Tab-separated table of C-alpha atoms in Angstrom:
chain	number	residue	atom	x	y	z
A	491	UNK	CA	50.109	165.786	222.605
A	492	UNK	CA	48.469	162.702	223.773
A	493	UNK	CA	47.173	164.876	226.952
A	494	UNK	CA	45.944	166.997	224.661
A	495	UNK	CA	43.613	164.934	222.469
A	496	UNK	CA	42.219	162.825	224.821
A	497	UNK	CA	40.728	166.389	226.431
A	498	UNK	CA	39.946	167.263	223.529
A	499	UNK	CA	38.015	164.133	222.981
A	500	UNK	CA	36.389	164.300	226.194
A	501	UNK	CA	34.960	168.031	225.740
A	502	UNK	CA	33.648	166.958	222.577
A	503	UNK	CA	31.752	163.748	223.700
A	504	UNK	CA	30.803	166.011	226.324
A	505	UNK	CA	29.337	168.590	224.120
A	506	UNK	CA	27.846	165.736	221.907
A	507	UNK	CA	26.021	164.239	224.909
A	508	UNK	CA	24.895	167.514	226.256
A	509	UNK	CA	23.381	168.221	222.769
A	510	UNK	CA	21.259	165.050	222.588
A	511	UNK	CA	19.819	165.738	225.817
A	512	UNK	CA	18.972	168.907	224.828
A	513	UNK	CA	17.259	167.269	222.077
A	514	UNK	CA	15.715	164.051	223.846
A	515	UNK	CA	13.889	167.032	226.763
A	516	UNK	CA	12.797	169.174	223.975
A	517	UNK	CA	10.944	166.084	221.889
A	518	UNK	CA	9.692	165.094	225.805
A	519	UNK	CA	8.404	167.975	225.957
A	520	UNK	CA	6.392	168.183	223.018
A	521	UNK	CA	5.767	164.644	222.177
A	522	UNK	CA	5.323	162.750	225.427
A	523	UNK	CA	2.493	164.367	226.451
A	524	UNK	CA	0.198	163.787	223.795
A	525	UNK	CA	-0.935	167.611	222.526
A	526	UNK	CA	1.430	168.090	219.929
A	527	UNK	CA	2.667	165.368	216.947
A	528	UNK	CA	4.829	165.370	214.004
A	529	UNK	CA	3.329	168.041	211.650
A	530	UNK	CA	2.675	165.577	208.447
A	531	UNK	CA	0.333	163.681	210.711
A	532	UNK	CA	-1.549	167.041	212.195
A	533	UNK	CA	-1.540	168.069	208.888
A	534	UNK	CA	-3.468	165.124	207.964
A	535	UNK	CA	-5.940	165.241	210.561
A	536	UNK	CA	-6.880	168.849	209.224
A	537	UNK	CA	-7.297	167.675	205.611
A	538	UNK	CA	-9.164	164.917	206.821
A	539	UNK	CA	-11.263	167.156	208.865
A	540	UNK	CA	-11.803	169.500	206.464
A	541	UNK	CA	-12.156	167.436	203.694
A	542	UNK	CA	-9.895	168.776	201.385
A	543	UNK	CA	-6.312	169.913	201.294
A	544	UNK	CA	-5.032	172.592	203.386
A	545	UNK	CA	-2.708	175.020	201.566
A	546	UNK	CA	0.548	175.373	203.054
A	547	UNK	CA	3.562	178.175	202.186
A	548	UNK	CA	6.138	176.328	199.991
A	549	UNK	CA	8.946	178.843	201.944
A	550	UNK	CA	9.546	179.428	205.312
A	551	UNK	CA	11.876	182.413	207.233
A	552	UNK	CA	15.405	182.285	206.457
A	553	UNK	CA	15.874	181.352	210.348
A	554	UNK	CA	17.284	177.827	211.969
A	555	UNK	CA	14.890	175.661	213.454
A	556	UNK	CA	16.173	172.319	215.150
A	557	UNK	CA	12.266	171.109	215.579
A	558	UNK	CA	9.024	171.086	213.869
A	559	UNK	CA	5.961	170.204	216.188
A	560	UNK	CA	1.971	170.833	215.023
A	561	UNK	CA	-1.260	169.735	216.600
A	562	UNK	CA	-4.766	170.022	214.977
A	563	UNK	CA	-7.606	170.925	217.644
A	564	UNK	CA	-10.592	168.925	216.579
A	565	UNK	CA	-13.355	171.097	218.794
A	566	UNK	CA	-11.821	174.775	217.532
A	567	UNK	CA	-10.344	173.351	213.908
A	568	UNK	CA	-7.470	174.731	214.375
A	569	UNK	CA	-4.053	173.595	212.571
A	570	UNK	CA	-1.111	174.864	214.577
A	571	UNK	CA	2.525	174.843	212.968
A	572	UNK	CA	5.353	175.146	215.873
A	573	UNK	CA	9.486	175.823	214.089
A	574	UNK	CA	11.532	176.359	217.334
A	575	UNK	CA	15.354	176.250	217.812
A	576	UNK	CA	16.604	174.333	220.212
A	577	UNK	CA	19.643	176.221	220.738
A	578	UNK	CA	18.137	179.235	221.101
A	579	UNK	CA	15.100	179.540	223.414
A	580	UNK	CA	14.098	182.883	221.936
A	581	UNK	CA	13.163	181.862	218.628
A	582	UNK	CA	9.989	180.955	217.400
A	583	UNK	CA	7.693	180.927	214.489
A	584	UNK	CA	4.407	179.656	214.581
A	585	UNK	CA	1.690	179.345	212.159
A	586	UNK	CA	-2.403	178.587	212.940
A	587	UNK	CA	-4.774	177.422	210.240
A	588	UNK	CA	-8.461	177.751	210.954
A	589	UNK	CA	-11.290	177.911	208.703
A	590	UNK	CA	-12.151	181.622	207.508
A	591	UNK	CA	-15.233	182.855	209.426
A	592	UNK	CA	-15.029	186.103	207.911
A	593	UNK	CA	-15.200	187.600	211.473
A	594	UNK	CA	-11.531	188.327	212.022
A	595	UNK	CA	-11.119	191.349	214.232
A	596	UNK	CA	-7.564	193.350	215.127
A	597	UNK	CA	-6.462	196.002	217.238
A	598	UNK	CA	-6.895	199.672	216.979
A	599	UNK	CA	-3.148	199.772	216.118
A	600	UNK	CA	-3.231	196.956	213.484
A	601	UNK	CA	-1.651	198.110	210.403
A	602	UNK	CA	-2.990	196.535	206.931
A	603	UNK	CA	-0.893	195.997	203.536
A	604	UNK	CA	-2.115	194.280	200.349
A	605	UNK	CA	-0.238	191.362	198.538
A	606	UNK	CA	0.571	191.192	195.249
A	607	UNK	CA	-2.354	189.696	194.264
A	608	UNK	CA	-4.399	192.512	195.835
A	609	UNK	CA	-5.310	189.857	199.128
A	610	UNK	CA	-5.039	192.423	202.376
A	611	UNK	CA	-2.983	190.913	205.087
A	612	UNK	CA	-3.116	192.792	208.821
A	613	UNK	CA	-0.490	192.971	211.459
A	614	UNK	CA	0.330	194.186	214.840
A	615	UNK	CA	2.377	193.898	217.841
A	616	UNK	CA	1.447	192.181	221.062
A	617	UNK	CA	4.194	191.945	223.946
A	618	UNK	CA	7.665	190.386	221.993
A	619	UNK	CA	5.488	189.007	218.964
A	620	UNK	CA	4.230	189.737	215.671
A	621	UNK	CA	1.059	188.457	214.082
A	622	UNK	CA	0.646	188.491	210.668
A	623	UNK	CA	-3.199	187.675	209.246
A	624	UNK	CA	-4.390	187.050	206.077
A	625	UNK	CA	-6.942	184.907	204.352
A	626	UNK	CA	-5.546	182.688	201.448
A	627	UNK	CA	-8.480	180.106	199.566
A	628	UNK	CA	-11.389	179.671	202.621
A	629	UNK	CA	-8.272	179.534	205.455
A	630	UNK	CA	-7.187	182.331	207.613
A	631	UNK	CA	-3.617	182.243	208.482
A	632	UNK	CA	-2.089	183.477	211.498
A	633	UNK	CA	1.695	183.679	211.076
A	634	UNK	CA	3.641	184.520	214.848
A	635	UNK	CA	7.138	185.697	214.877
A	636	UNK	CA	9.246	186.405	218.119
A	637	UNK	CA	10.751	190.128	218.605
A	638	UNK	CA	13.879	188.046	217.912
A	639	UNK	CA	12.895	186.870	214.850
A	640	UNK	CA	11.426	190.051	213.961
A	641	UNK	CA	15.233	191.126	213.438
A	642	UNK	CA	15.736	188.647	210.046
A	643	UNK	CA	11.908	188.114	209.250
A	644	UNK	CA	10.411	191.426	208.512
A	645	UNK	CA	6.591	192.085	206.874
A	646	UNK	CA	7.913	191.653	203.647
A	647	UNK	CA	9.479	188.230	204.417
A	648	UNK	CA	5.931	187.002	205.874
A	649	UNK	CA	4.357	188.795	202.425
A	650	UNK	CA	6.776	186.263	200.448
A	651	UNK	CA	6.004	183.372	202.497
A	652	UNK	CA	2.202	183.881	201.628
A	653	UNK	CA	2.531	184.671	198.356
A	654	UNK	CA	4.842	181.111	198.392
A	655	UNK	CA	1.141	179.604	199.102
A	656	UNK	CA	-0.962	181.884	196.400
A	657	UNK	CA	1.822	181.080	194.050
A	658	UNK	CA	1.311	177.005	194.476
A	659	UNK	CA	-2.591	177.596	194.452
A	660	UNK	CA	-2.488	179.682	191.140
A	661	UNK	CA	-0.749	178.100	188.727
A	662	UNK	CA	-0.163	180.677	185.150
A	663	UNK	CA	-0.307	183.610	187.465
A	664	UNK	CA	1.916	186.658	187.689
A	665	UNK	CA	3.804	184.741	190.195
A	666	UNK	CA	5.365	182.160	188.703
């Protein structure tokens, strides 16, 4: 029984071990070499930039994410939002903030629906991604979802995560 544990024990601190340097490479990655930072302080730079508060969705996908990484672009003023899961390489949900140029333009195949509060979002399919687009109080919002994702997060779970943003913005609207 003895035998038994201490294997036990060693497969687990083995497991452990591998899972913090899973962890530690991923952070590396993202961190160490200066593009991306933790999202509160790329958030920041964009209000800051902007001068004035950048509305964010109050909900996110029902999907895991290990990791939260943003960056803010100074020269294209551009917030970008990365959720990825560490333990699965094939999800991903991203989310770009840039100030709405009314010039957004979609391809031939881009399909349109209207939110509840009669706002139009557009989406289409490139390659093993989704892009939602909408335009929610002087942003545009470009919401990216993996073909993996795809399979939990559907349009109507990107409508609710927008409407999680009109919702905070209108207070004593239909949505509350």
């Amino acid at each position: 029984m003895k035998k038994l544990s201490f294997f036990l024990f060693l497969i687990l601190t083995f497991h452990m071990n591998n899972a913090y340097a899973i962890t530690t490479d991923l952070e590396k990655i993202y961190l160490e070499n200066g593009e991306y930072t933790e999202a509160t302080k790329a958030i920041q730079e964009g209000n800051t930039s902007f001068n004035k508060d950048i509305p964010l969705p109050t909900r996110l996908p029902p999907i895991l994410f290990t990791h939260v990484f943003a960056s803010f672009n100074q020269k294209s003023s551009q917030l970008t939002i990365y959720y990825l899961d560490e333990n699965n390489g094939k999800k991903h949900y991203t989310l770009a903030i840039i100030p709405n140029d009314n010039d957004m333009s979609y391809p031939n195949d881009a399909k349109k629906v209207n939110l509840e509060n009669g706002q139009e979002m557009v989406y289409f399919k490139r390659n093993d991604f989704i892009t939602y687009r909408t335009v929610v109080n002087e942003f545009e919002y470009t919401f990216i979802v993996d073909k993996t994702s795809n399979k939990t997060i559907d349009v109507n779970g990107i409508m609710k995560i927008i409407n999680s943003m009109i919702q905070k913005l209108s207070p004593g609207s239909k949505f509350n």
